[in-house]
Amino acid sequence: MKFSAPVLFLFAVVYASGVANAGILELDKISDVIINARKVWNGNSVDDLMNSDRIPYFCKMAVNYGDLNNATIKTLDEDLQVIIAATINLFKKKYGNSGRMEFVDYVHALKSNPFLKTEITDNIYRGEYEDFHEYDSQRQQLAKNEYDLITTWIKDTLIKDDEALKDTTFNKIDFKNIVAATNAAFDHFQRFEGMLVNKPYVQSAIVDLSVIRYPDSKQSYFKLFRIQIFATKTSSSDPVRDVQSTSGVRGSFESIVFRPQNLVIDGLNAVVREKALKTAQSMFSDS
């Protein structure tokens, strides 16, 4: 009996490792990452945080399982269970070969999965910049409205994706922290302006979060996204003209959706399909 390449792929990733566990790469839930970030904020001053090398909101990769749990995974559409099984085992294989995975590695891994497909319209990249400050008397006036300005810019200009915003688990506390960190960075730029005179552009990272969102009963696809936000300062190298120095916020949002490749999934034989379902349904079992 001959098998197609996708079937052999699933044999390799499922049979080679037996039944996979969701904690395979020990990815933190994004909700836990955000909660821990809030705890760090509560235990440190904004200035101390921004003077350290720590990015206030950071993770190389976190996971959001949506409404999936040990019970709901068993009632999930079987095609979605198949792509989950293939994907978590593929991640295990990729991670085992390298010992580390960055955002781009997850992108490559998902793109190499024959049970998934992505369309051009499912790939989004946005890079945005907003000038919020001039180093003059207007600054105090602008600061009063800064929370609304920055949060609106993040939500409506940079991300523009209600699903992704929800999946970050951000709330008002987090946006206040992001605004506070941005202001602290602006203060730092101004305080050390003399040392930065020969640097026409400087930046300080505020947010760098990567998230993989699993399919669930409400969302029939994987979504991989990354959010980066920086406080920035641009200035003239001419001290006489440095009144034109400005500070602002720069960010990028990258999102890729991976949907089931149903034609390939439908071609699986019963044995391989059953093995994949068992793998998916055990993903929340204790290791």
mmCIF file with all atom_site columns, C-alpha atoms in Angstrom, residues 30 57-64 102-103 168 207-213 223-228:
data_model
loop_
_atom_site.group_PDB
_atom_site.id
_atom_site.type_symbol
_atom_site.label_atom_id
_atom_site.label_alt_id
_atom_site.label_comp_id
_atom_site.label_asym_id
_atom_site.label_entity_id
_atom_site.label_seq_id
_atom_site.pdbx_PDB_ins_code
_atom_site.Cartn_x
_atom_site.Cartn_y
_atom_site.Cartn_z
_atom_site.occupancy
_atom_site.B_iso_or_equiv
_atom_site.pdbx_formal_charge
_atom_site.auth_seq_id
_atom_site.auth_comp_id
_atom_site.auth_asym_id
_atom_site.auth_atom_id
_atom_site.pdbx_PDB_model_num
ATOM 1  C CA . ILE A 1 30  ? -0.774 34.463 27.261 1.00 0.00 ? 30  ILE A CA 1
ATOM 2  C CA . TYR A 1 57  ? 5.390  43.174 28.149 1.00 0.00 ? 57  TYR A CA 1
ATOM 3  C CA . PHE A 1 58  ? 7.445  40.396 26.581 1.00 0.00 ? 58  PHE A CA 1
ATOM 4  C CA . CYS A 1 59  ? 7.321  36.750 25.558 1.00 0.00 ? 59  CYS A CA 1
ATOM 5  C CA . LYS A 1 60  ? 8.960  34.906 22.679 1.00 0.00 ? 60  LYS A CA 1
ATOM 6  C CA . MET A 1 61  ? 5.802  32.840 22.250 1.00 0.00 ? 61  MET A CA 1
ATOM 7  C CA . ALA A 1 62  ? 2.700  32.295 24.354 1.00 0.00 ? 62  ALA A CA 1
ATOM 8  C CA . VAL A 1 63  ? -0.408 30.258 23.669 1.00 0.00 ? 63  VAL A CA 1
ATOM 9  C CA . ASN A 1 64  ? -4.130 30.979 23.778 1.00 0.00 ? 64  ASN A CA 1
ATOM 10 C CA . GLU A 1 102 ? 11.503 32.144 17.551 1.00 0.00 ? 102 GLU A CA 1
ATOM 11 C CA . PHE A 1 103 ? 8.405  33.661 15.956 1.00 0.00 ? 103 PHE A CA 1
ATOM 12 C CA . THR A 1 168 ? -3.834 39.252 24.176 1.00 0.00 ? 168 THR A CA 1
ATOM 13 C CA . VAL A 1 207 ? 5.762  45.501 24.072 1.00 0.00 ? 207 VAL A CA 1
ATOM 14 C CA . ASP A 1 208 ? 7.029  42.422 22.228 1.00 0.00 ? 208 ASP A CA 1
ATOM 15 C CA . LEU A 1 209 ? 4.463  39.629 22.380 1.00 0.00 ? 209 LEU A CA 1
ATOM 16 C CA . SER A 1 210 ? 4.066  36.598 20.132 1.00 0.00 ? 210 SER A CA 1
ATOM 17 C CA . VAL A 1 211 ? 0.943  34.450 20.442 1.00 0.00 ? 211 VAL A CA 1
ATOM 18 C CA . ILE A 1 212 ? -0.345 31.284 18.831 1.00 0.00 ? 212 ILE A CA 1
ATOM 19 C CA . ARG A 1 213 ? -4.125 30.993 19.009 1.00 0.00 ? 213 ARG A CA 1
ATOM 20 C CA . LYS A 1 223 ? -3.717 32.291 14.188 1.00 0.00 ? 223 LYS A CA 1
ATOM 21 C CA . LEU A 1 224 ? -0.128 33.343 14.802 1.00 0.00 ? 224 LEU A CA 1
ATOM 22 C CA . PHE A 1 225 ? 0.523  36.990 15.611 1.00 0.00 ? 225 PHE A CA 1
ATOM 23 C CA . ARG A 1 226 ? 3.180  39.310 16.998 1.00 0.00 ? 226 ARG A CA 1
ATOM 24 C CA . ILE A 1 227 ? 2.823  42.804 18.457 1.00 0.00 ? 227 ILE A CA 1
ATOM 25 C CA . GLN A 1 228 ? 5.805  45.125 18.930 1.00 0.00 ? 228 GLN A CA 1
#
